[in-house]
Tab-separated table of C-alpha atoms in Angstrom:
chain	number	residue	atom	x	y	z
A	1	MET	CA	21.409	-17.597	-24.174
A	2	ALA	CA	18.059	-17.101	-22.405
A	3	LYS	CA	18.925	-13.469	-21.699
A	4	VAL	CA	19.753	-12.901	-25.373
A	5	LEU	CA	16.432	-14.416	-26.425
A	6	TYR	CA	14.607	-12.290	-23.851
A	7	ASN	CA	16.157	-9.078	-25.170
A	8	LEU	CA	15.426	-10.135	-28.733
A	9	SER	CA	11.791	-10.722	-27.780
A	10	ILE	CA	11.571	-7.174	-26.406
A	11	GLU	CA	12.968	-5.797	-29.668
A	12	LEU	CA	10.589	-7.977	-31.672
A	13	TYR	CA	7.636	-6.765	-29.605
A	14	GLN	CA	8.527	-3.146	-30.343
A	15	TRP	CA	8.860	-3.952	-34.040
A	16	LEU	CA	5.434	-5.606	-34.083
A	17	ILE	CA	3.890	-2.613	-32.303
A	18	ARG	CA	5.273	-0.329	-35.019
A	19	LEU	CA	4.025	-2.715	-37.697
A	20	VAL	CA	0.420	-2.762	-36.486
A	21	SER	CA	0.248	0.851	-35.277
A	22	PRO	CA	-1.269	2.233	-38.508
A	23	PHE	CA	-4.249	-0.084	-37.953
A	24	ASN	CA	-4.450	-0.233	-34.140
A	25	GLN	CA	-5.202	2.721	-31.873
A	26	LYS	CA	-3.698	1.141	-28.758
A	27	ALA	CA	-0.443	0.478	-30.600
A	28	GLN	CA	-0.420	4.096	-31.782
A	29	LEU	CA	-0.863	5.328	-28.209
A	30	TRP	CA	1.815	2.905	-26.980
A	31	LEU	CA	4.338	4.396	-29.409
A	32	LYS	CA	3.279	8.023	-29.144
A	33	GLY	CA	3.329	7.929	-25.356
A	34	ARG	CA	6.975	6.873	-25.401
A	35	GLU	CA	8.173	9.548	-27.830
A	36	GLY	CA	10.649	11.873	-26.102
A	37	LEU	CA	9.855	10.122	-22.820
A	38	PHE	CA	13.314	10.451	-21.283
A	39	GLU	CA	13.586	14.143	-22.130
A	40	LYS	CA	10.141	14.876	-20.645
A	41	LEU	CA	10.930	12.847	-17.543
A	42	GLU	CA	14.279	14.575	-17.056
A	43	TYR	CA	12.566	17.967	-17.296
A	44	GLN	CA	9.914	16.952	-14.739
A	45	LEU	CA	12.560	15.662	-12.340
A	46	THR	CA	14.591	18.855	-12.710
A	47	GLN	CA	11.498	20.915	-11.898
A	48	ALA	CA	10.752	18.728	-8.880
A	49	ARG	CA	14.320	19.019	-7.571
A	50	GLN	CA	14.234	22.805	-7.889
A	51	LYS	CA	11.030	22.985	-5.852
A	52	SER	CA	12.188	20.488	-3.235
A	53	GLN	CA	13.832	21.847	-0.119
A	54	SER	CA	15.674	18.575	0.435
A	55	PRO	CA	17.214	15.862	-1.770
A	56	LEU	CA	14.524	14.253	-3.911
A	57	SER	CA	13.359	10.830	-2.745
A	58	ILE	CA	11.327	8.922	-5.323
A	59	ALA	CA	9.077	5.923	-4.830
A	60	TRP	CA	8.506	4.262	-8.182
A	61	PHE	CA	5.281	2.334	-8.691
A	62	HIS	CA	4.785	0.353	-11.892
A	63	CYS	CA	1.456	-1.052	-13.094
A	64	ALA	CA	0.749	-2.917	-16.293
A	65	SER	CA	-2.676	-1.416	-16.830
A	66	LEU	CA	-5.788	-0.041	-15.141
A	67	GLY	CA	-6.618	-3.160	-13.131
A	68	GLU	CA	-3.156	-3.273	-11.587
A	69	PHE	CA	-3.361	0.449	-10.863
A	70	GLU	CA	-6.531	-0.079	-8.829
A	71	GLN	CA	-4.678	-2.845	-7.005
A	72	GLY	CA	-1.700	-0.601	-6.366
A	73	ARG	CA	-3.613	2.556	-5.509
A	74	PRO	CA	-4.114	1.821	-1.772
A	75	VAL	CA	-0.361	1.275	-1.383
A	76	ILE	CA	0.483	4.440	-3.340
A	77	GLU	CA	-1.798	6.525	-1.145
A	78	ALA	CA	-0.691	4.879	2.088
A	79	TYR	CA	2.967	5.357	1.100
A	80	LYS	CA	2.372	9.044	0.386
A	81	LYS	CA	0.730	9.437	3.770
A	82	GLU	CA	3.647	7.691	5.505
A	83	PHE	CA	6.316	9.546	3.505
A	84	PRO	CA	4.734	12.895	2.536
A	85	ASN	CA	8.047	14.347	1.365
A	86	HIS	CA	8.716	11.549	-1.109
A	87	HIS	CA	7.732	11.966	-4.742
A	88	ILE	CA	5.583	9.285	-6.388
A	89	LEU	CA	6.535	8.210	-9.901
A	90	LEU	CA	3.822	6.090	-11.504
A	91	THR	CA	4.493	4.199	-14.730
A	92	PHE	CA	2.213	2.168	-16.974
A	93	PHE	CA	2.929	-0.377	-19.664
A	94	SER	CA	-0.454	-0.208	-21.390
A	95	PRO	CA	-2.387	2.741	-22.824
A	96	SER	CA	-5.556	1.406	-21.194
A	97	GLY	CA	-3.995	2.277	-17.847
A	98	TYR	CA	-2.050	5.413	-18.707
A	99	GLU	CA	-4.712	7.165	-20.771
A	100	ILE	CA	-7.334	6.800	-18.037
A	101	ARG	CA	-5.090	7.625	-15.047
A	102	LYS	CA	-2.566	10.072	-16.521
A	103	ASN	CA	-4.079	12.856	-14.393
A	104	TYR	CA	-4.231	10.868	-11.150
A	105	GLU	CA	-3.556	13.351	-8.353
A	106	GLY	CA	-1.936	10.810	-6.042
A	107	ALA	CA	1.256	10.701	-8.126
A	108	ASP	CA	3.728	13.501	-8.800
A	109	ILE	CA	4.917	12.170	-12.166
A	110	ILE	CA	3.046	9.754	-14.455
A	111	CYS	CA	4.475	8.283	-17.639
A	112	TYR	CA	4.785	5.154	-19.745
A	113	LEU	CA	7.470	2.610	-18.932
A	114	PRO	CA	10.128	2.487	-21.662
A	115	ALA	CA	10.505	-0.943	-23.245
A	116	ASP	CA	12.660	-3.256	-21.133
A	117	THR	CA	15.870	-3.096	-23.170
A	118	PRO	CA	19.225	-3.040	-21.327
A	119	SER	CA	19.920	0.558	-22.415
A	120	ASN	CA	16.437	1.827	-21.529
A	121	ALA	CA	16.489	0.171	-18.124
A	122	LYS	CA	19.941	1.515	-17.261
A	123	ARG	CA	19.070	5.049	-18.361
A	124	PHE	CA	15.687	5.025	-16.605
A	125	VAL	CA	16.947	3.708	-13.262
A	126	GLU	CA	19.934	6.062	-13.246
A	127	LEU	CA	17.692	8.996	-14.094
A	128	ILE	CA	15.051	8.460	-11.412
A	129	ASN	CA	17.343	6.797	-8.816
A	130	PRO	CA	14.384	5.679	-6.688
A	131	THR	CA	14.458	5.016	-2.965
A	132	VAL	CA	12.258	1.984	-3.564
A	133	ALA	CA	10.501	0.400	-6.547
A	134	PHE	CA	7.142	-1.377	-6.496
A	135	PHE	CA	5.765	-3.744	-9.126
A	136	VAL	CA	2.090	-4.664	-8.955
A	137	LYS	CA	1.015	-8.293	-9.380
A	138	TYR	CA	2.718	-9.700	-12.512
A	139	GLU	CA	5.191	-7.115	-13.770
A	140	PHE	CA	8.583	-8.860	-13.808
A	141	TRP	CA	10.958	-7.066	-16.208
A	142	TYR	CA	14.436	-8.575	-16.229
A	143	ASN	CA	16.526	-5.543	-17.213
A	144	TYR	CA	14.769	-3.152	-14.872
A	145	LEU	CA	14.991	-5.525	-11.927
A	146	ASN	CA	18.616	-6.285	-12.726
A	147	CYS	CA	19.524	-2.583	-12.794
A	148	LEU	CA	17.739	-2.022	-9.496
A	149	LYS	CA	19.578	-4.962	-7.970
A	150	GLN	CA	22.961	-3.700	-9.157
A	151	ALA	CA	22.203	-0.257	-7.744
A	152	ASN	CA	21.139	-1.732	-4.366
A	153	ILE	CA	17.666	-0.243	-4.743
A	154	PRO	CA	14.941	-2.330	-3.052
A	155	SER	CA	12.338	-3.780	-5.426
A	156	ILE	CA	9.034	-5.098	-4.126
A	157	SER	CA	6.299	-7.060	-5.834
A	158	PHE	CA	2.896	-7.094	-4.153
A	159	SER	CA	-0.563	-8.608	-4.632
A	160	THR	CA	1.294	-11.259	-6.595
A	161	ILE	CA	-0.346	-14.596	-7.282
A	162	PHE	CA	1.158	-17.711	-8.845
A	163	ARG	CA	-0.303	-20.822	-10.461
A	164	GLU	CA	1.454	-24.117	-11.156
A	165	ASN	CA	0.994	-23.814	-14.922
A	166	GLN	CA	3.139	-20.664	-15.119
A	167	VAL	CA	6.560	-20.811	-16.728
A	168	TYR	CA	8.398	-20.189	-13.427
A	169	PHE	CA	7.520	-23.713	-12.326
A	170	LYS	CA	8.385	-25.533	-15.549
A	171	SER	CA	11.620	-27.409	-16.190
A	172	TYR	CA	12.532	-24.850	-18.874
A	173	GLY	CA	11.746	-21.811	-16.714
A	174	GLU	CA	15.138	-21.180	-15.076
A	175	PHE	CA	15.608	-17.754	-16.662
A	176	ASN	CA	12.154	-16.692	-15.487
A	177	ARG	CA	12.971	-17.952	-12.009
A	178	SER	CA	16.148	-15.888	-12.080
A	179	ILE	CA	14.006	-12.771	-12.652
A	180	LEU	CA	12.004	-13.484	-9.493
A	181	ARG	CA	15.235	-13.863	-7.529
A	182	LEU	CA	16.156	-10.275	-8.397
A	183	LEU	CA	13.275	-8.956	-6.291
A	184	THR	CA	14.007	-7.811	-2.759
A	185	HIS	CA	10.643	-9.033	-1.491
A	186	ILE	CA	7.524	-10.659	-2.902
A	187	PHE	CA	4.175	-10.188	-1.149
A	188	VAL	CA	1.914	-12.953	-2.437
A	189	GLN	CA	-1.841	-13.226	-2.151
A	190	ASN	CA	-2.140	-16.734	-0.746
A	191	GLU	CA	-0.496	-19.791	0.767
A	192	LYS	CA	-0.524	-21.675	-2.528
A	193	SER	CA	1.613	-18.994	-4.175
A	194	ALA	CA	4.091	-19.067	-1.301
A	195	SER	CA	4.247	-22.856	-1.516
A	196	LEU	CA	4.927	-22.765	-5.268
A	197	LEU	CA	7.767	-20.295	-4.737
A	198	ALA	CA	9.207	-22.423	-1.941
A	199	GLY	CA	9.244	-25.309	-4.413
A	200	ILE	CA	11.723	-23.375	-6.575
A	201	GLN	CA	13.800	-22.289	-3.561
A	202	ILE	CA	12.346	-18.782	-3.293
A	203	GLN	CA	11.033	-18.408	0.222
A	204	GLU	CA	13.204	-16.248	2.487
A	205	ASN	CA	11.998	-13.048	0.812
A	206	VAL	CA	8.343	-14.089	0.472
A	207	SER	CA	5.399	-13.068	2.667
A	208	ILE	CA	1.688	-13.793	2.462
A	209	ALA	CA	-0.042	-10.411	2.592
A	210	GLY	CA	-3.245	-10.965	0.660
A	211	ASP	CA	-4.696	-8.816	-2.089
A	212	THR	CA	-4.627	-5.008	-1.824
A	213	ARG	CA	-7.808	-4.831	-3.906
A	214	PHE	CA	-9.751	-5.613	-0.725
A	215	ASP	CA	-8.383	-2.397	0.766
A	216	ARG	CA	-9.275	-0.544	-2.420
A	217	VAL	CA	-12.890	-1.730	-2.545
A	218	ALA	CA	-13.252	-0.933	1.167
A	219	GLN	CA	-12.158	2.632	0.344
A	220	ILE	CA	-14.640	2.774	-2.528
A	221	ALA	CA	-17.484	1.569	-0.301
A	222	GLN	CA	-16.640	4.161	2.360
A	223	ASN	CA	-16.490	6.953	-0.223
A	224	LYS	CA	-19.342	5.779	-2.457
A	225	ARG	CA	-21.114	8.422	-4.497
A	226	VAL	CA	-24.784	9.151	-4.059
A	227	ILE	CA	-26.523	8.579	-7.413
A	228	PRO	CA	-30.051	10.016	-7.166
A	229	ILE	CA	-31.227	8.563	-10.492
A	230	ALA	CA	-30.252	5.035	-9.401
A	231	GLU	CA	-31.957	5.538	-6.043
A	232	GLN	CA	-35.121	6.801	-7.722
A	233	PHE	CA	-35.024	3.951	-10.240
A	234	LYS	CA	-34.699	1.308	-7.525
A	235	ASN	CA	-37.663	2.720	-5.582
A	236	ASP	CA	-37.414	0.072	-2.829
A	237	THR	CA	-37.691	-2.759	-5.370
A	238	GLN	CA	-35.320	-5.730	-5.422
A	239	THR	CA	-32.602	-4.853	-7.946
A	240	LEU	CA	-30.142	-6.864	-10.010
A	241	ILE	CA	-27.091	-5.073	-11.376
A	242	VAL	CA	-25.174	-6.451	-14.349
A	243	GLY	CA	-21.662	-5.025	-14.167
A	244	SER	CA	-19.305	-4.969	-17.171
A	245	CYS	CA	-21.852	-6.703	-19.378
A	246	TRP	CA	-20.704	-8.328	-22.624
A	247	GLN	CA	-22.906	-9.711	-25.399
A	248	GLN	CA	-22.429	-13.271	-24.074
A	249	ASP	CA	-23.701	-12.174	-20.659
A	250	PHE	CA	-26.671	-10.382	-22.157
A	251	ASP	CA	-27.583	-13.475	-24.192
A	252	VAL	CA	-28.103	-15.361	-20.923
A	253	ILE	CA	-29.674	-12.526	-18.925
A	254	CYS	CA	-32.099	-11.165	-21.524
A	255	PRO	CA	-34.412	-14.247	-21.657
A	256	PHE	CA	-34.428	-14.301	-17.852
A	257	ILE	CA	-35.483	-10.639	-17.618
A	258	ASN	CA	-38.181	-11.145	-20.229
A	259	SER	CA	-39.704	-14.137	-18.447
A	260	PHE	CA	-39.233	-13.224	-14.756
A	261	ALA	CA	-42.743	-12.637	-13.422
A	262	HIS	CA	-41.942	-10.909	-10.121
A	263	PRO	CA	-41.153	-7.240	-9.421
A	264	LEU	CA	-37.490	-6.671	-10.284
A	265	LYS	CA	-35.433	-3.707	-11.398
A	266	VAL	CA	-32.306	-4.346	-13.492
A	267	ILE	CA	-29.336	-2.022	-13.957
A	268	ILE	CA	-27.099	-2.947	-16.900
A	269	ALA	CA	-23.634	-1.405	-17.217
A	270	PRO	CA	-22.063	-2.485	-20.534
A	271	HIS	CA	-18.350	-3.217	-20.548
A	272	GLU	CA	-17.948	-0.771	-23.419
A	273	ILE	CA	-20.337	2.049	-24.186
A	274	HIS	CA	-21.631	1.639	-27.750
A	275	PRO	CA	-24.996	3.395	-28.308
A	276	GLU	CA	-25.830	1.057	-31.194
A	277	GLU	CA	-25.284	-2.027	-29.036
A	278	ILE	CA	-27.415	-0.612	-26.219
A	279	ALA	CA	-30.153	0.141	-28.738
A	280	GLN	CA	-30.053	-3.464	-29.977
A	281	TRP	CA	-30.220	-4.761	-26.401
A	282	GLN	CA	-33.200	-2.524	-25.664
A	283	LYS	CA	-35.050	-3.934	-28.676
A	284	GLN	CA	-34.566	-7.496	-27.388
A	285	LEU	CA	-36.094	-6.699	-24.007
A	286	LYS	CA	-39.840	-7.022	-23.593
A	287	LYS	CA	-39.922	-4.720	-20.576
A	288	PRO	CA	-39.550	-0.907	-20.613
A	289	SER	CA	-36.003	0.393	-20.394
A	290	ILE	CA	-34.281	3.760	-20.164
A	291	ARG	CA	-30.725	5.027	-20.556
A	292	TYR	CA	-29.066	6.901	-17.730
A	293	SER	CA	-28.383	9.867	-20.020
A	294	GLU	CA	-32.093	10.054	-20.870
A	295	ALA	CA	-33.071	10.100	-17.204
A	296	LEU	CA	-30.420	12.733	-16.571
A	297	ASN	CA	-32.061	14.880	-19.239
A	298	GLY	CA	-35.453	14.612	-17.586
A	299	LYS	CA	-37.082	11.546	-19.145
A	300	GLU	CA	-39.593	9.884	-16.826
A	301	LEU	CA	-38.155	6.989	-14.795
A	302	ASN	CA	-41.257	5.603	-13.110
A	303	ASN	CA	-42.274	3.090	-15.776
A	304	ALA	CA	-38.775	1.786	-16.532
A	305	GLU	CA	-37.767	-1.668	-15.302
A	306	ILE	CA	-34.286	-1.696	-16.877
A	307	LEU	CA	-31.738	1.119	-16.562
A	308	PHE	CA	-28.813	1.149	-19.003
A	309	ILE	CA	-25.697	2.959	-17.802
A	310	ASP	CA	-24.288	4.762	-20.829
A	311	ASN	CA	-21.288	6.382	-19.137
A	312	ILE	CA	-18.111	5.236	-17.356
A	313	GLY	CA	-16.787	5.674	-13.831
A	314	MET	CA	-20.028	5.021	-11.974
A	315	LEU	CA	-20.215	1.250	-11.621
A	316	SER	CA	-18.409	0.854	-8.293
A	317	SER	CA	-20.889	3.197	-6.575
A	318	LEU	CA	-23.935	1.727	-8.321
A	319	TYR	CA	-23.556	-1.563	-6.448
A	320	GLN	CA	-24.911	0.101	-3.290
A	321	TYR	CA	-28.351	0.226	-4.937
A	322	ALA	CA	-28.472	-3.469	-5.823
A	323	ASP	CA	-29.505	-6.654	-4.048
A	324	TYR	CA	-27.744	-9.032	-6.483
A	325	ALA	CA	-24.864	-8.676	-8.937
A	326	TRP	CA	-24.040	-10.379	-12.193
A	327	ILE	CA	-20.389	-9.748	-13.095
A	328	GLY	CA	-19.606	-9.936	-16.795
A	329	GLY	CA	-16.700	-11.273	-18.801
A	330	ALA	CA	-16.524	-14.866	-17.610
A	331	TYR	CA	-17.983	-16.238	-20.857
A	332	GLY	CA	-15.238	-14.564	-22.857
A	333	LYS	CA	-11.994	-12.728	-22.077
A	334	GLY	CA	-12.173	-13.133	-18.329
A	335	LEU	CA	-14.230	-12.280	-15.269
A	336	HIS	CA	-14.309	-8.634	-14.257
A	337	ASN	CA	-14.084	-7.186	-10.741
A	338	THR	CA	-16.244	-9.154	-8.296
A	339	LEU	CA	-14.909	-7.417	-5.193
A	340	GLU	CA	-16.636	-4.119	-5.915
A	341	ALA	CA	-19.951	-5.959	-5.609
A	342	ALA	CA	-18.795	-8.193	-2.760
A	343	THR	CA	-17.905	-5.222	-0.561
A	344	PHE	CA	-21.642	-4.432	-0.466
A	345	GLY	CA	-22.497	-8.039	0.413
A	346	LEU	CA	-24.271	-8.788	-2.867
A	347	PRO	CA	-24.855	-12.399	-3.923
A	348	ILE	CA	-22.833	-12.746	-7.128
A	349	PHE	CA	-23.357	-14.589	-10.423
A	350	PHE	CA	-21.051	-15.002	-13.407
A	351	GLY	CA	-20.408	-17.209	-16.426
A	352	ASN	CA	-18.776	-20.620	-16.465
A	353	LYS	CA	-15.831	-20.193	-18.851
A	354	VAL	CA	-13.026	-17.930	-17.573
A	355	TYR	CA	-13.015	-17.406	-13.811
A	356	THR	CA	-10.746	-19.987	-12.159
A	357	LYS	CA	-7.605	-17.820	-12.243
A	358	PHE	CA	-9.319	-15.218	-10.055
A	359	GLN	CA	-8.665	-16.179	-6.449
A	360	GLU	CA	-11.480	-14.059	-5.018
A	361	ALA	CA	-13.973	-15.685	-7.387
A	362	MET	CA	-12.914	-19.137	-6.244
A	363	ASP	CA	-13.112	-18.039	-2.612
A	364	LEU	CA	-16.598	-16.595	-3.079
A	365	ILE	CA	-17.768	-19.810	-4.735
A	366	ALA	CA	-16.340	-21.840	-1.845
A	367	ILE	CA	-18.320	-19.886	0.772
A	368	GLY	CA	-21.502	-19.861	-1.296
A	369	GLY	CA	-21.284	-16.163	-2.076
A	370	ALA	CA	-20.975	-16.596	-5.841
A	371	GLN	CA	-22.653	-18.915	-8.312
A	372	VAL	CA	-21.304	-20.102	-11.664
A	373	ILE	CA	-24.011	-19.944	-14.339
A	374	ASP	CA	-24.152	-22.290	-17.341
A	375	ASN	CA	-27.315	-20.977	-18.959
A	376	THR	CA	-30.510	-18.977	-18.483
A	377	GLN	CA	-32.390	-21.838	-16.842
A	378	THR	CA	-29.674	-22.329	-14.202
A	379	PHE	CA	-29.626	-18.625	-13.464
A	380	GLU	CA	-33.401	-18.365	-13.122
A	381	SER	CA	-33.515	-21.330	-10.732
A	382	ILE	CA	-30.755	-20.077	-8.424
A	383	PHE	CA	-31.842	-16.459	-8.574
A	384	THR	CA	-35.482	-17.259	-7.808
A	385	SER	CA	-34.549	-19.281	-4.722
A	386	LEU	CA	-32.686	-16.263	-3.331
A	387	TYR	CA	-35.352	-13.793	-4.442
A	388	GLN	CA	-38.071	-15.679	-2.559
A	389	ASP	CA	-36.104	-16.337	0.640
A	390	PHE	CA	-34.961	-13.244	2.540
A	391	ASN	CA	-33.211	-15.258	5.277
A	392	LYS	CA	-31.226	-17.253	2.732
A	393	ARG	CA	-30.237	-14.053	0.951
A	394	LYS	CA	-29.120	-12.444	4.202
A	395	GLU	CA	-27.104	-15.519	5.147
A	396	VAL	CA	-25.248	-15.371	1.835
A	397	SER	CA	-24.710	-11.624	2.194
A	398	ASP	CA	-23.299	-11.991	5.712
A	399	LYS	CA	-20.816	-14.617	4.533
A	400	ILE	CA	-19.622	-12.330	1.745
A	401	LEU	CA	-19.194	-9.328	4.058
A	402	THR	CA	-17.277	-11.457	6.570
A	403	TYR	CA	-14.993	-12.690	3.781
A	404	VAL	CA	-14.269	-9.174	2.537
A	405	LYS	CA	-13.607	-7.773	6.014
A	406	SER	CA	-11.282	-10.662	6.897
A	407	ASN	CA	-9.082	-9.861	3.904
A	408	ILE	CA	-8.623	-6.149	4.543
A	409	GLY	CA	-5.166	-5.049	5.754
A	410	SER	CA	-2.714	-6.068	3.035
A	411	THR	CA	-1.727	-2.457	2.395
A	412	GLN	CA	-0.660	-1.827	5.977
A	413	THR	CA	1.418	-5.025	6.014
A	414	ILE	CA	3.330	-3.791	2.959
A	415	ILE	CA	3.767	-0.266	4.316
A	416	ASN	CA	5.073	-1.566	7.651
A	417	PHE	CA	7.662	-3.657	5.814
A	418	VAL	CA	8.745	-0.772	3.583
A	419	LYS	CA	8.938	1.638	6.497
A	420	ASN	CA	11.289	-0.718	8.324
A	421	LEU	CA	13.266	-1.337	5.116
A	422	ILE	CA	13.809	2.385	4.461
A	423	GLN	CA	14.709	3.084	8.071
A	424	THR	CA	17.234	0.241	8.039
A	425	THR	CA	18.714	1.415	4.717
A	426	ASN	CA	19.100	4.987	5.969
A	427	LYS	CA	20.973	4.039	9.120
């Protein structure tokens, strides 16, 4: 009965997507991206087989969206390095992942994942016939995993994290637990997740490997871009960066910037680039500001105290020019990436609403590397104490760097397991 309801829910989801597509761009992209998908994929596979000098081996990586892709990217690239003759198939569920990474050079074929109906799953798995399949973090699709299981194709979930309030651990969650049992191996982020799985008799195929995002941010830090405008703007002045800033974040930060009486540069990177919103924010600030695009076009930087980033793709490298980081989203939909700032040892601040489901945020709070902010007054008090005490700031920074370094290595743990698994399978 549960399986019937699951399949009906997949059909209902597709129907709802079609219903809202005339009014929703993401729904339109979701549908359009899946039109003729099997025919396009079959053509791409045929082309790949014709070029290959040996039978085609495919490693399938599936990510829900962009965040999961960044989590999976270190494993994709490490796998390709370990198995250079294997083809990488990368699938996305959401347009927000596919549309941004559809030209990613680390994969040979990139497409949307067909909806998880029994017929789609059977056709897809038979068509690609992967050597191994990877699912990043939360992607547990019953029909796909069932088809992989029946075909004796290893399926691996990594960077997975569980919480006790999830359906898998409820009395009515047996069907969901049965999906987890279809996986060959589950690499979880922490001991708590492993313990929760052990409580539902899933433990023999579970390992604690940590979060591959630590490996990803370490790569980003090593390959950071030089941004001359940001360097010139900073000009050896203490700098606060506000990453992925939402209106709720700005409402707390703006009064602080206006009243802070000491030398401070502020870089603000909005979560979404809307020129009208940036213009409104600039009007609310009592100190001179400039947009990155204006500086790029030659506008004088020297008098500006606030730099607005009105482009995308730069934030992860901008953190190198900061001394403190405010990470947006925690007052609303959810905290954004704190690790990109942490890898540079920046003391971190964020809102007090939606952050507890992010393990790294909780870890950073526990070691004193991150502070939860209720309001402007709280922020000003905590920030000022760090601003005025270099030794305290360095102590916090050292703790953060130690934390990040101690969590690097998840990718290699996964690759070692897969290497042994493939070698054993091929014997």
